[in-house]
mmCIF file of N, CA, C and O in Angstrom:
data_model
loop_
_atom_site.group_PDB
_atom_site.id
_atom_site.type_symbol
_atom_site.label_atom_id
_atom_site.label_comp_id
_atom_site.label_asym_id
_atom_site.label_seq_id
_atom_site.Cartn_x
_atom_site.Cartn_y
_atom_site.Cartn_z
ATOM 1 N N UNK Y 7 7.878 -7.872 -47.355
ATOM 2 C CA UNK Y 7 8.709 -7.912 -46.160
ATOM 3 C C UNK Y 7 7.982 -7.205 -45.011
ATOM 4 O O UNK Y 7 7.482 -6.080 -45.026
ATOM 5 N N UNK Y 8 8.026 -8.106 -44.000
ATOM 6 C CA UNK Y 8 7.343 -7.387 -42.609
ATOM 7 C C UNK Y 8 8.318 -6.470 -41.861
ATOM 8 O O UNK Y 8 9.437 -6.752 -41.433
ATOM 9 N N UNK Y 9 7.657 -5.323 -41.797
ATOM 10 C CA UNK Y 9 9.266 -4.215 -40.735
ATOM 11 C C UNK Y 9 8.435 -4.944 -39.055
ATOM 12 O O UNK Y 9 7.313 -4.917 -38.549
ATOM 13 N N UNK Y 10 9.897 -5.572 -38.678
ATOM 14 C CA UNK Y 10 9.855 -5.359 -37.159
ATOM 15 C C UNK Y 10 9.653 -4.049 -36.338
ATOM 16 O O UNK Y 10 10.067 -2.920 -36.603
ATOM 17 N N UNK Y 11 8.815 -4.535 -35.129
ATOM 18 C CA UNK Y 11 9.326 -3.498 -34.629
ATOM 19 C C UNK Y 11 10.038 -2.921 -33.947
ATOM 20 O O UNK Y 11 9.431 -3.231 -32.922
ATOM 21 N N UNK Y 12 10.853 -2.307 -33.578
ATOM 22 C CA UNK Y 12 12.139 -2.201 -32.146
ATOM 23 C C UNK Y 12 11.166 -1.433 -31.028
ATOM 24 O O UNK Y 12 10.623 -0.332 -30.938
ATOM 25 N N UNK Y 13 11.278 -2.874 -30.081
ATOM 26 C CA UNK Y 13 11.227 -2.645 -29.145
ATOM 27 C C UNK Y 13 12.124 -2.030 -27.904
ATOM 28 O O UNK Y 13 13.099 -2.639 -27.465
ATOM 29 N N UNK Y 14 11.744 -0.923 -27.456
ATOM 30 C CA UNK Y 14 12.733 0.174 -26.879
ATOM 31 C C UNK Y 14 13.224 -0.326 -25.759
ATOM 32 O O UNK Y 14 12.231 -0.552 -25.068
ATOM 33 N N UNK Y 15 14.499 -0.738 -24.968
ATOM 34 C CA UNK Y 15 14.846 -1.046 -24.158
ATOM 35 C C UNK Y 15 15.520 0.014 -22.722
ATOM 36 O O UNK Y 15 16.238 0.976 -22.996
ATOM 37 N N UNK Y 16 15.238 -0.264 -21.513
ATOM 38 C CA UNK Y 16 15.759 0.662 -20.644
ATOM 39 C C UNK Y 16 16.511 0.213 -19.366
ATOM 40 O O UNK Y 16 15.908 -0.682 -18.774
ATOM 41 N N UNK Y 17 17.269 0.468 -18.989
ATOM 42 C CA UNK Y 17 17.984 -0.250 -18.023
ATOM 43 C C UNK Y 17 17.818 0.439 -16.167
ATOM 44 O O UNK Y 17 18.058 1.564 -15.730
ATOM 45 N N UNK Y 18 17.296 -0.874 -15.439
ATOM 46 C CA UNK Y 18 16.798 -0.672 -13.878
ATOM 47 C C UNK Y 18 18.333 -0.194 -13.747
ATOM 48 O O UNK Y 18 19.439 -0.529 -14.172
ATOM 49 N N UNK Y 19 17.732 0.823 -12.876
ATOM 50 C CA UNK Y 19 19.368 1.928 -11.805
ATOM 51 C C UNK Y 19 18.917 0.349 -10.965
ATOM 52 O O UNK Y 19 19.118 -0.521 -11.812
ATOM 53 N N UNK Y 20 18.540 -0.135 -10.009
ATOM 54 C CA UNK Y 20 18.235 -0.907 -8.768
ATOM 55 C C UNK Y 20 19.319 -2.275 -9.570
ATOM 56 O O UNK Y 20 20.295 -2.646 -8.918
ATOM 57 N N UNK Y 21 19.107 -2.784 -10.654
ATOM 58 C CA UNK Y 21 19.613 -4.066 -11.207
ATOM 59 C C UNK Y 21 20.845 -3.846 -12.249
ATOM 60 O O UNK Y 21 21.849 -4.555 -12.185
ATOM 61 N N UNK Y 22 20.707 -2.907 -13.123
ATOM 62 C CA UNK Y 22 21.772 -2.221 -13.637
ATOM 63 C C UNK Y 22 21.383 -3.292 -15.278
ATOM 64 O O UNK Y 22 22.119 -3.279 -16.265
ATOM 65 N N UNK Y 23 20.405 -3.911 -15.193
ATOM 66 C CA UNK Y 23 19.861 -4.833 -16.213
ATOM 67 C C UNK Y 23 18.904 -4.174 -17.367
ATOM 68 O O UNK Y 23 17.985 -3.443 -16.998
ATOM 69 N N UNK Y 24 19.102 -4.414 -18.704
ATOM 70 C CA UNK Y 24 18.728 -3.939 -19.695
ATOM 71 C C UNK Y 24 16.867 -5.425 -19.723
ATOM 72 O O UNK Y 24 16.688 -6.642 -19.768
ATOM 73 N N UNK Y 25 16.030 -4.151 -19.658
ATOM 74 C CA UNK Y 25 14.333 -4.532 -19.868
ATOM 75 C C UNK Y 25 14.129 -3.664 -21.193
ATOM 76 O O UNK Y 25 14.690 -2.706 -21.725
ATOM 77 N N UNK Y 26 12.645 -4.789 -21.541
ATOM 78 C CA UNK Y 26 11.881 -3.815 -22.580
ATOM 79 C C UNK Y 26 11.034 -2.612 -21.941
ATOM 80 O O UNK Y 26 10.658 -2.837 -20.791
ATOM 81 N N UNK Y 27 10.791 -1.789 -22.305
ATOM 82 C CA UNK Y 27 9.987 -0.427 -21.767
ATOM 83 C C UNK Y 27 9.171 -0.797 -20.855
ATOM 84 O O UNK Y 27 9.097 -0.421 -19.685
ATOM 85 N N UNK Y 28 8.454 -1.673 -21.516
ATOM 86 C CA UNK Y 28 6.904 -1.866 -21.272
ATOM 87 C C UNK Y 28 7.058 -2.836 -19.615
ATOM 88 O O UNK Y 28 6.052 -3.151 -18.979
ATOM 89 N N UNK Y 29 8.481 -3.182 -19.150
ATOM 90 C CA UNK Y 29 8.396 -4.110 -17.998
ATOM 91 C C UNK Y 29 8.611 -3.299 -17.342
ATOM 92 O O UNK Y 29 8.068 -3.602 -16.279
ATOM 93 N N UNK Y 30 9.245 -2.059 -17.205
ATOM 94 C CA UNK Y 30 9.992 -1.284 -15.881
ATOM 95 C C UNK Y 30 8.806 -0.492 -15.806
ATOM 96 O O UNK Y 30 7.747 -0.650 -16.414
ATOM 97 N N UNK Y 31 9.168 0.482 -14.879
ATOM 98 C CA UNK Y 31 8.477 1.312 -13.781
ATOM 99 C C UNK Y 31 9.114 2.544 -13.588
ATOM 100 O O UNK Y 31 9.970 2.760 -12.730
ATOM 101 N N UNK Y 32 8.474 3.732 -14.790
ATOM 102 C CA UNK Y 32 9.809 5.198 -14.681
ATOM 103 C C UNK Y 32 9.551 5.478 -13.214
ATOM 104 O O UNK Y 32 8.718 4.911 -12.507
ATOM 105 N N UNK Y 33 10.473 6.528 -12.831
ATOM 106 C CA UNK Y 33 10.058 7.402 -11.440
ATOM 107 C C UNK Y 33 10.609 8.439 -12.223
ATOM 108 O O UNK Y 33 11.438 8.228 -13.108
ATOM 109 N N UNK Y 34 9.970 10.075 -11.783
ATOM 110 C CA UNK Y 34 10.344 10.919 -12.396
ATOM 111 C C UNK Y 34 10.408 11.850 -11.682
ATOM 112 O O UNK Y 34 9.547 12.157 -10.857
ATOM 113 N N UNK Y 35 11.663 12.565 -11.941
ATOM 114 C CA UNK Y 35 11.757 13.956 -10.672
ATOM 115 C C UNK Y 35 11.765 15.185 -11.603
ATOM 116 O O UNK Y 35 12.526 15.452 -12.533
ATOM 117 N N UNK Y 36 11.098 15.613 -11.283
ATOM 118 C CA UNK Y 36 10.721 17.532 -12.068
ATOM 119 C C UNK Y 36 11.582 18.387 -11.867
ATOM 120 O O UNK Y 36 12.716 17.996 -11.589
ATOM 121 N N UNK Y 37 11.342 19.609 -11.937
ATOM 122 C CA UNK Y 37 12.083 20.901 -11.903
ATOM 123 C C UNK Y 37 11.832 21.287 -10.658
ATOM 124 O O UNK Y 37 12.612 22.056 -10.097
ATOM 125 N N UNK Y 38 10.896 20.894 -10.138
ATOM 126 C CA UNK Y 38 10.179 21.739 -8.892
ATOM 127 C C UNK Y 38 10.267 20.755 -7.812
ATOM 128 O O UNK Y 38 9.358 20.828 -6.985
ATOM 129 N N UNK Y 39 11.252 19.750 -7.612
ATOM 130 C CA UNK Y 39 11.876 18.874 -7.140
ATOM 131 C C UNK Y 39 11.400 17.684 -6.201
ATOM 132 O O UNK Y 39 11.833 17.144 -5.183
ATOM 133 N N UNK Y 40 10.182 17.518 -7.122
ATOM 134 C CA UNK Y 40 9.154 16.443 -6.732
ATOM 135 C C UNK Y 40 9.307 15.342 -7.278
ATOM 136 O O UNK Y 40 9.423 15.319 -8.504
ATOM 137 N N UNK Y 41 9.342 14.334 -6.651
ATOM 138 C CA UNK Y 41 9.613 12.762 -7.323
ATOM 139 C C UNK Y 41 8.310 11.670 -7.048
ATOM 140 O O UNK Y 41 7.690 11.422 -6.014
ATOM 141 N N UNK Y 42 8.199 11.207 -8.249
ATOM 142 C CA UNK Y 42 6.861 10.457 -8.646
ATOM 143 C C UNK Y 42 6.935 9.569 -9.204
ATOM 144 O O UNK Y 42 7.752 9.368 -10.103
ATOM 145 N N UNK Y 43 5.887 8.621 -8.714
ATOM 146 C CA UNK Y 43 6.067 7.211 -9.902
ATOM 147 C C UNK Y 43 4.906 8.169 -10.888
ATOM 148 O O UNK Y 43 4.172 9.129 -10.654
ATOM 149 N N UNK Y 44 5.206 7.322 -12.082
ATOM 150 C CA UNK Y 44 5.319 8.052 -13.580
ATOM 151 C C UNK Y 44 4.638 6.609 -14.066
ATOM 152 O O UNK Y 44 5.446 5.742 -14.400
ATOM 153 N N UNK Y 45 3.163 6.267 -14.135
ATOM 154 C CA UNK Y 45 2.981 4.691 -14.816
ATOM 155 C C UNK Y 45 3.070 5.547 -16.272
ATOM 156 O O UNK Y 45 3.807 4.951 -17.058
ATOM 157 N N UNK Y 46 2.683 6.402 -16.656
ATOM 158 C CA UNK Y 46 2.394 6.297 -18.186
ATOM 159 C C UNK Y 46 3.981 6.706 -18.608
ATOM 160 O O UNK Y 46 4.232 6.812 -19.809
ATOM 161 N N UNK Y 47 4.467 6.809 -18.155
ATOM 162 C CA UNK Y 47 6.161 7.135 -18.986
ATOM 163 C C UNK Y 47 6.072 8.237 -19.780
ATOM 164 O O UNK Y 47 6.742 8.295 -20.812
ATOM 165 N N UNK Y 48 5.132 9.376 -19.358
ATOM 166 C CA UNK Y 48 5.224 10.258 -20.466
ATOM 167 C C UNK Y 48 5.701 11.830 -19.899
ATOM 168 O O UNK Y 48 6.077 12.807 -20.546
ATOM 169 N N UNK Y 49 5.470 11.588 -18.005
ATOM 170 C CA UNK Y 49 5.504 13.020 -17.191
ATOM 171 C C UNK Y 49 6.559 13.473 -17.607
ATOM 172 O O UNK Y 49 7.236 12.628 -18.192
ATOM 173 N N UNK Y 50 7.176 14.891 -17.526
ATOM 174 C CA UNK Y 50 8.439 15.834 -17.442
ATOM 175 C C UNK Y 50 9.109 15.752 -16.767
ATOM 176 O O UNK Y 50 8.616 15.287 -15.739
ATOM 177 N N UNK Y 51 10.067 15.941 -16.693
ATOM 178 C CA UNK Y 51 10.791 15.533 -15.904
ATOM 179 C C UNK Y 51 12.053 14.412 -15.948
ATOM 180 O O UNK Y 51 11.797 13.653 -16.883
ATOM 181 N N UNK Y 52 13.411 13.985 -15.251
ATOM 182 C CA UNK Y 52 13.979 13.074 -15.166
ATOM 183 C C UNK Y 52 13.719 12.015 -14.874
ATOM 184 O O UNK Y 52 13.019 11.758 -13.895
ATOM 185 N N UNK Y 53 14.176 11.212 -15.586
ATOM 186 C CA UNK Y 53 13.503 9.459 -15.674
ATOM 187 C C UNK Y 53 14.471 8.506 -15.040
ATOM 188 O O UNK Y 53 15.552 8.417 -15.622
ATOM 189 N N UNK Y 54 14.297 7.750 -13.926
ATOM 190 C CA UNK Y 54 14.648 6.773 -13.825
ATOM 191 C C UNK Y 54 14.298 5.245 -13.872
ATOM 192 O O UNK Y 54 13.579 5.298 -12.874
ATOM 193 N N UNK Y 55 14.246 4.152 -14.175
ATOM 194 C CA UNK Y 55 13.549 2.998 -14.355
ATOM 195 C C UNK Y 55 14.182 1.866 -13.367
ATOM 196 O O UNK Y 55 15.366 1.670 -13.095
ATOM 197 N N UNK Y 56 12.811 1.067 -12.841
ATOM 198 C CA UNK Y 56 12.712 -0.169 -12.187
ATOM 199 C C UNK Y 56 12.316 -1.067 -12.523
ATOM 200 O O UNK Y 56 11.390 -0.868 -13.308
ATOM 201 N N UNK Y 57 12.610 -2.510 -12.276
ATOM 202 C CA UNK Y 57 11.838 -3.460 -12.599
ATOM 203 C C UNK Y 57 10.470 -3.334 -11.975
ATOM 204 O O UNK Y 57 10.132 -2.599 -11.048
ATOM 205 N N UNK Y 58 9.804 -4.133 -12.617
ATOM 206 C CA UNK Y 58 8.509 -3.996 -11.769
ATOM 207 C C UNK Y 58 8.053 -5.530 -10.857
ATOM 208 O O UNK Y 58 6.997 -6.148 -10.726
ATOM 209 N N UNK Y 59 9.560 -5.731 -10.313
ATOM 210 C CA UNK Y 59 9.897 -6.835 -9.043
ATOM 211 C C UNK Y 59 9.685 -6.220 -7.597
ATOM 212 O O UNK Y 59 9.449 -5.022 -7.435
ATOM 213 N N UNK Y 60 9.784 -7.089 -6.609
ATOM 214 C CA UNK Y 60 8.998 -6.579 -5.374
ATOM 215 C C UNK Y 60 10.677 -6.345 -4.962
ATOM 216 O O UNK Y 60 10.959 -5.180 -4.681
ATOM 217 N N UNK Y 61 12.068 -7.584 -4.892
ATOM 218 C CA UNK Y 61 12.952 -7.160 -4.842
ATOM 219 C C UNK Y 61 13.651 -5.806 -5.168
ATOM 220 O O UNK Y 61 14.437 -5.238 -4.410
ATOM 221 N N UNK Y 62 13.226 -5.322 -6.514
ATOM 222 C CA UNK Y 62 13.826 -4.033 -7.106
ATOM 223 C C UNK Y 62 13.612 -3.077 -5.623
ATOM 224 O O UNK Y 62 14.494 -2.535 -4.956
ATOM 225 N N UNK Y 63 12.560 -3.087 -5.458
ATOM 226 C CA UNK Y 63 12.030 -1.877 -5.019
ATOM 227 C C UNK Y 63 12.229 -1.626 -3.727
ATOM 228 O O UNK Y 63 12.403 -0.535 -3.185
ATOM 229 N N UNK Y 64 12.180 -3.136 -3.067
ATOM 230 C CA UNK Y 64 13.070 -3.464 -1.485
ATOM 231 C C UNK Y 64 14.471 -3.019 -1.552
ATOM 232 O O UNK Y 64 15.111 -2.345 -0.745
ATOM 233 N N UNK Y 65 14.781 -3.480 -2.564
ATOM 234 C CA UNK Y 65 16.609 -2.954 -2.856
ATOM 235 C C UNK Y 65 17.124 -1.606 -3.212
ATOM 236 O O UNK Y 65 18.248 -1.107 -3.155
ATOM 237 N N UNK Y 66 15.859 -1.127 -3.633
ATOM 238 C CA UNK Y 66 15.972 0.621 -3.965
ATOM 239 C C UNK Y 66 16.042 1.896 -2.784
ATOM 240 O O UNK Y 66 16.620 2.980 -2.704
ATOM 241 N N UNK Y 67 14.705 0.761 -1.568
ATOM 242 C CA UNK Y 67 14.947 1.502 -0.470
ATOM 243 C C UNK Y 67 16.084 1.351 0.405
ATOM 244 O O UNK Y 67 16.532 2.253 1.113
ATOM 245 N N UNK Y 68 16.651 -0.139 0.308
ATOM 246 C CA UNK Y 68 17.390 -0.116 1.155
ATOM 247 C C UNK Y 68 19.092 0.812 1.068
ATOM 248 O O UNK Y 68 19.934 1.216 1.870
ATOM 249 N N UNK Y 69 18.839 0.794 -0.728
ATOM 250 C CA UNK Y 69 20.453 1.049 -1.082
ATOM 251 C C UNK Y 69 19.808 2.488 -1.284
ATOM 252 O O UNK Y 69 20.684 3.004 -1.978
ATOM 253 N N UNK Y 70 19.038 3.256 -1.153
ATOM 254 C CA UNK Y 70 18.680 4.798 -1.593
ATOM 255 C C UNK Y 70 18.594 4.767 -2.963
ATOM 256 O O UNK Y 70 18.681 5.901 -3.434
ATOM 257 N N UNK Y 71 18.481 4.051 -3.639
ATOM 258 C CA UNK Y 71 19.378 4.557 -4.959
ATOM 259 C C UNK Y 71 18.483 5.795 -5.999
ATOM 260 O O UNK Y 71 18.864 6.313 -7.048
ATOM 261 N N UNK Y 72 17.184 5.999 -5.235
ATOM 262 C CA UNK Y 72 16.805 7.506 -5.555
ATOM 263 C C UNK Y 72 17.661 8.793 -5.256
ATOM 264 O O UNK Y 72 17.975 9.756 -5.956
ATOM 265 N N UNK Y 73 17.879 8.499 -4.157
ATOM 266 C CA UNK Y 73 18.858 9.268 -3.876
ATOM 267 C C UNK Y 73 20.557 9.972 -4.638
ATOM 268 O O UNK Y 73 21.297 10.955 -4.600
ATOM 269 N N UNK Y 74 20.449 9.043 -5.073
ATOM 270 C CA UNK Y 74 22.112 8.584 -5.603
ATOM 271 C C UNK Y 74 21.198 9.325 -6.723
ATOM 272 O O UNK Y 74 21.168 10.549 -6.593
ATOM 273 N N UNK Y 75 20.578 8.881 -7.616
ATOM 274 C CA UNK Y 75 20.288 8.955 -9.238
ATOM 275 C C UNK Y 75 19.904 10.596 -9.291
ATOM 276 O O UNK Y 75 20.432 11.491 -9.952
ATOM 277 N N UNK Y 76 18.877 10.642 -8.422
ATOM 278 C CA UNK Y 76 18.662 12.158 -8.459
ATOM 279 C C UNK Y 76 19.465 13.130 -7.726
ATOM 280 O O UNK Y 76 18.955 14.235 -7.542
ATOM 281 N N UNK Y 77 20.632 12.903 -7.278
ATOM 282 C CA UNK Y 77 21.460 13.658 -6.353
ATOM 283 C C UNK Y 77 21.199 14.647 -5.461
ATOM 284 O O UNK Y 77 21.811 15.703 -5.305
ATOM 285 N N UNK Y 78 19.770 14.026 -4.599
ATOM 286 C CA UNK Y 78 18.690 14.801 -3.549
ATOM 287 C C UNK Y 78 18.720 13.566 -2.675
ATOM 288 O O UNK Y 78 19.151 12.435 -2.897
ATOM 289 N N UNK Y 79 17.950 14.286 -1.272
ATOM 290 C CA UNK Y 79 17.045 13.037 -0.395
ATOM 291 C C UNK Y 79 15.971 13.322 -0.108
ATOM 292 O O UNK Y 79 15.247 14.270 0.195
ATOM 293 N N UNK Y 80 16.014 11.822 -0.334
ATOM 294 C CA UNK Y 80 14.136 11.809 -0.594
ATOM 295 C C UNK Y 80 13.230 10.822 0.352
ATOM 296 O O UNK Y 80 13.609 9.653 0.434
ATOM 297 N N UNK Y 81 12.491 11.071 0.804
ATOM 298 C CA UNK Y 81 11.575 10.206 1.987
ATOM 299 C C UNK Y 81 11.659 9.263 1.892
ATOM 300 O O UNK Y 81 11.655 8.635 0.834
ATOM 301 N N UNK Y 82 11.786 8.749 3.234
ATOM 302 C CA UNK Y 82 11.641 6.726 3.586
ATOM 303 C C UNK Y 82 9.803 6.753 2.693
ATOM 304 O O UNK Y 82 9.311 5.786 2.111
ATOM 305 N N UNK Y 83 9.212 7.996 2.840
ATOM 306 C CA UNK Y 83 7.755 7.279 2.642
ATOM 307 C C UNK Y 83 7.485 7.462 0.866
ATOM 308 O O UNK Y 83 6.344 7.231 0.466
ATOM 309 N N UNK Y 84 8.207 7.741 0.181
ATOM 310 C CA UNK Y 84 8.188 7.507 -0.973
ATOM 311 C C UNK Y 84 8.775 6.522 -1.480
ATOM 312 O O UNK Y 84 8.508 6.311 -2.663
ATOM 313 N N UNK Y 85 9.870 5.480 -0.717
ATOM 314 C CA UNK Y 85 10.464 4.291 -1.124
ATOM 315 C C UNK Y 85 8.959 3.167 -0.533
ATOM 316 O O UNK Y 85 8.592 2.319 -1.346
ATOM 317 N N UNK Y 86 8.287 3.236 0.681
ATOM 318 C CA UNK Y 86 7.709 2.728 1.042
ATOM 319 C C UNK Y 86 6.396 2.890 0.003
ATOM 320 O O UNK Y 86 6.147 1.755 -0.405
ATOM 321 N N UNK Y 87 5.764 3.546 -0.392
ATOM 322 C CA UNK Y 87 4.991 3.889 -1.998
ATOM 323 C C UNK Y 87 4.942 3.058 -2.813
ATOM 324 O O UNK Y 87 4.247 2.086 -3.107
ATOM 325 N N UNK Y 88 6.283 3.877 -3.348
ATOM 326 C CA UNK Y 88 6.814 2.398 -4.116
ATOM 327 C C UNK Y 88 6.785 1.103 -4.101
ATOM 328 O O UNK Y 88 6.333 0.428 -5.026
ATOM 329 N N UNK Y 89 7.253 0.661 -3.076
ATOM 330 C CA UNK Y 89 6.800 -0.867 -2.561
ATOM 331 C C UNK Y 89 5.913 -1.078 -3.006
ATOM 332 O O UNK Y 89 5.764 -1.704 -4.056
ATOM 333 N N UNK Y 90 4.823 -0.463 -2.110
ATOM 334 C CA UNK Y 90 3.273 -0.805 -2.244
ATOM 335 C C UNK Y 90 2.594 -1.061 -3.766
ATOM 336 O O UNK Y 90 1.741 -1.881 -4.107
ATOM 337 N N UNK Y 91 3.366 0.044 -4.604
ATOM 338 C CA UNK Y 91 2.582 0.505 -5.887
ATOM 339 C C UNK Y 91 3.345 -0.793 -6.481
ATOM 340 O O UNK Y 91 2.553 -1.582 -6.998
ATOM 341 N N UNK Y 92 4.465 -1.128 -6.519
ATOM 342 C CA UNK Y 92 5.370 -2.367 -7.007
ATOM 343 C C UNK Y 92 4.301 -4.022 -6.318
ATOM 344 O O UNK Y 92 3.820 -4.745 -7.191
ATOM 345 N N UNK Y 93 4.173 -4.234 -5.493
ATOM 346 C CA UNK Y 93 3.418 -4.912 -5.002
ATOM 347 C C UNK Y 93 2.326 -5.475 -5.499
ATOM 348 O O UNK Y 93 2.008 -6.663 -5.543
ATOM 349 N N UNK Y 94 1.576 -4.173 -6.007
ATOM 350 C CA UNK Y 94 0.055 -4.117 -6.593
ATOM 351 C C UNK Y 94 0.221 -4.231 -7.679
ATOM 352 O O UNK Y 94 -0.844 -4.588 -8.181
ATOM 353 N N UNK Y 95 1.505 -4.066 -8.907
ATOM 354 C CA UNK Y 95 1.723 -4.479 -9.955
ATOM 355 C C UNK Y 95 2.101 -5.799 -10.413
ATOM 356 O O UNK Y 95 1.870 -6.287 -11.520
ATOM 357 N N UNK Y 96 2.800 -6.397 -9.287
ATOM 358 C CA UNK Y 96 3.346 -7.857 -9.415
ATOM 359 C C UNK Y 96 1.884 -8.662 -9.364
ATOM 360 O O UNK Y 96 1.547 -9.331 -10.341
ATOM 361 N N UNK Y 97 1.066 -8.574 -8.233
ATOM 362 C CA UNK Y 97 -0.135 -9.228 -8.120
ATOM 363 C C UNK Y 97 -1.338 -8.806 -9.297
ATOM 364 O O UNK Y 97 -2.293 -9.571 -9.433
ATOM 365 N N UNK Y 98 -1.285 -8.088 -9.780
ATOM 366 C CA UNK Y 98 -1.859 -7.768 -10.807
ATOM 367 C C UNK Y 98 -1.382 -8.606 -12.407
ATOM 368 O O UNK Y 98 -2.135 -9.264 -13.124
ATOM 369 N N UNK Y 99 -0.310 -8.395 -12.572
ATOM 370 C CA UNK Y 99 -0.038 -8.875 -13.431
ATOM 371 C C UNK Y 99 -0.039 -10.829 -13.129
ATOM 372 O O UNK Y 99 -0.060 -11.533 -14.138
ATOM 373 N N UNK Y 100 -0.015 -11.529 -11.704
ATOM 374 C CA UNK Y 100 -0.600 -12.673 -11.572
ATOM 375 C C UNK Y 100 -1.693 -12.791 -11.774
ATOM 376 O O UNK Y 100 -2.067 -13.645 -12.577
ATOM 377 N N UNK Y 101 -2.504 -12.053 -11.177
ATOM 378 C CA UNK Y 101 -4.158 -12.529 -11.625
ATOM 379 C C UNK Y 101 -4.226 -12.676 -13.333
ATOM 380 O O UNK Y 101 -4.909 -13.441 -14.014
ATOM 381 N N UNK Y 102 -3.558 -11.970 -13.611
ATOM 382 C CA UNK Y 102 -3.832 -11.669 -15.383
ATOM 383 C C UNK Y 102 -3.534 -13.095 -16.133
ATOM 384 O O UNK Y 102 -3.957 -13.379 -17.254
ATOM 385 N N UNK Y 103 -2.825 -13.835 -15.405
ATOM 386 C CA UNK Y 103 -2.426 -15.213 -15.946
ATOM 387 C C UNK Y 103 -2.931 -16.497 -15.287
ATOM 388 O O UNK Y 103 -2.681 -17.672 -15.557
ATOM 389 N N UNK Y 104 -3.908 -15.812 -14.111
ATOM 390 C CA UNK Y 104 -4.874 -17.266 -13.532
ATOM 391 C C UNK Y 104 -5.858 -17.354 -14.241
ATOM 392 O O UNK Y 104 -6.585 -16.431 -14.608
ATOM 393 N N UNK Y 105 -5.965 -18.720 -14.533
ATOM 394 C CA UNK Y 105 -7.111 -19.029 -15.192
ATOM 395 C C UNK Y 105 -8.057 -19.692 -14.312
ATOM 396 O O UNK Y 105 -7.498 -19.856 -13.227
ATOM 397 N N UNK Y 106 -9.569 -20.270 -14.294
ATOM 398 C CA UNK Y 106 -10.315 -20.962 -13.182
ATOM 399 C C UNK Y 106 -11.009 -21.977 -14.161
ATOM 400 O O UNK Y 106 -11.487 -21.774 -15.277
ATOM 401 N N UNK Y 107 -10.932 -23.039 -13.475
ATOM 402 C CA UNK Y 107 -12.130 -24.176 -14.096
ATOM 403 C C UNK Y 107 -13.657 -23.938 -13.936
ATOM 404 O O UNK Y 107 -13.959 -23.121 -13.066
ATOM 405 N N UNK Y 108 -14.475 -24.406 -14.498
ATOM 406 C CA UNK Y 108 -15.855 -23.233 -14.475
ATOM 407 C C UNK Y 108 -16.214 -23.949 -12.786
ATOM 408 O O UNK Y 108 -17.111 -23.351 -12.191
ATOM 409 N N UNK Y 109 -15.694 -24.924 -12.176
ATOM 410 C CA UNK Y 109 -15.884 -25.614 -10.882
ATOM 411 C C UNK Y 109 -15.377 -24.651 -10.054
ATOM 412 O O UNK Y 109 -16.044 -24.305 -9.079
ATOM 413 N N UNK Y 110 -14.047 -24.039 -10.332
ATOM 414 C CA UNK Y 110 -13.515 -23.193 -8.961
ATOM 415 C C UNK Y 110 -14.054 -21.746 -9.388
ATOM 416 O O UNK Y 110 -13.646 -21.069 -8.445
ATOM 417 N N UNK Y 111 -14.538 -21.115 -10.005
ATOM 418 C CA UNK Y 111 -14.511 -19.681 -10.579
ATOM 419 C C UNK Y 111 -15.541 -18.984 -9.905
ATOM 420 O O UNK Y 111 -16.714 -19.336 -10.028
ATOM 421 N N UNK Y 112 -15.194 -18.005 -9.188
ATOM 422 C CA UNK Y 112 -15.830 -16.953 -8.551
ATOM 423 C C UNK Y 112 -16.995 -16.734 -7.906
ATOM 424 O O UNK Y 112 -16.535 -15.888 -7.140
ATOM 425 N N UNK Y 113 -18.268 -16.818 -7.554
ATOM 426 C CA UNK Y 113 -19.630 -16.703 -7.479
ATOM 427 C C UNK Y 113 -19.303 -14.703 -7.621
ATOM 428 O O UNK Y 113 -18.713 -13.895 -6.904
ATOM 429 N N UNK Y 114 -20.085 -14.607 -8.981
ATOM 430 C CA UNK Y 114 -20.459 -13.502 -9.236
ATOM 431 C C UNK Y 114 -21.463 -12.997 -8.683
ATOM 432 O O UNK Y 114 -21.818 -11.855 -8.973
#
């Protein structure tokens, strides 16, 4: 018998939607009341999770919802971060699934 494995699930504050780990995006606020995106999911601190959609993160700034979760306020320029860092993950994870015919592919 093969043991599955359970895959750990976490639910976006921005969507209120249950993801596997490995899709969201923690943010984590410390003791010392600094808030950070968190890629490895492992920093100290309080965890909140995002999709790693360009919407989530538009919708996070617009509704605060850092704010709300961590019951602080926190910079327009850390929602704007975010974006960016959300951005660079969506396009990243596209390239990862283009493929090229050896006709269109790159000049190395």
């Amino acid at each position: 018998m093969v043991k599955t494995k359970k895959i750990p699930l976490r639910k976006s504050v921005v969507s209120n939607e249950q993801f596997p780990k490995k899709e969201l995006l923690r943010i984590v606020y410390n003791k010392a009341g600094e808030i950070s995106i968190d890629p490895t999911g492992k920093a100290a601190g309080r965890g909140a999770y995002i999709a790693i959609k360009n919407d989530e993160a538009k919708q996070a700034k617009q509704k605060r919802i850092f704010d709300r979760v961590f019951l602080t306020e926190i910079a327009d320029r850390f929602y704007d971060e975010l974006i960016v860092y959300v951005d660079h993950q969506v396009e990243r994870k596209k390239l990862a699934t283009v493929t090229y015919s050896i006709d269109e592919a790159p000049e190395i």
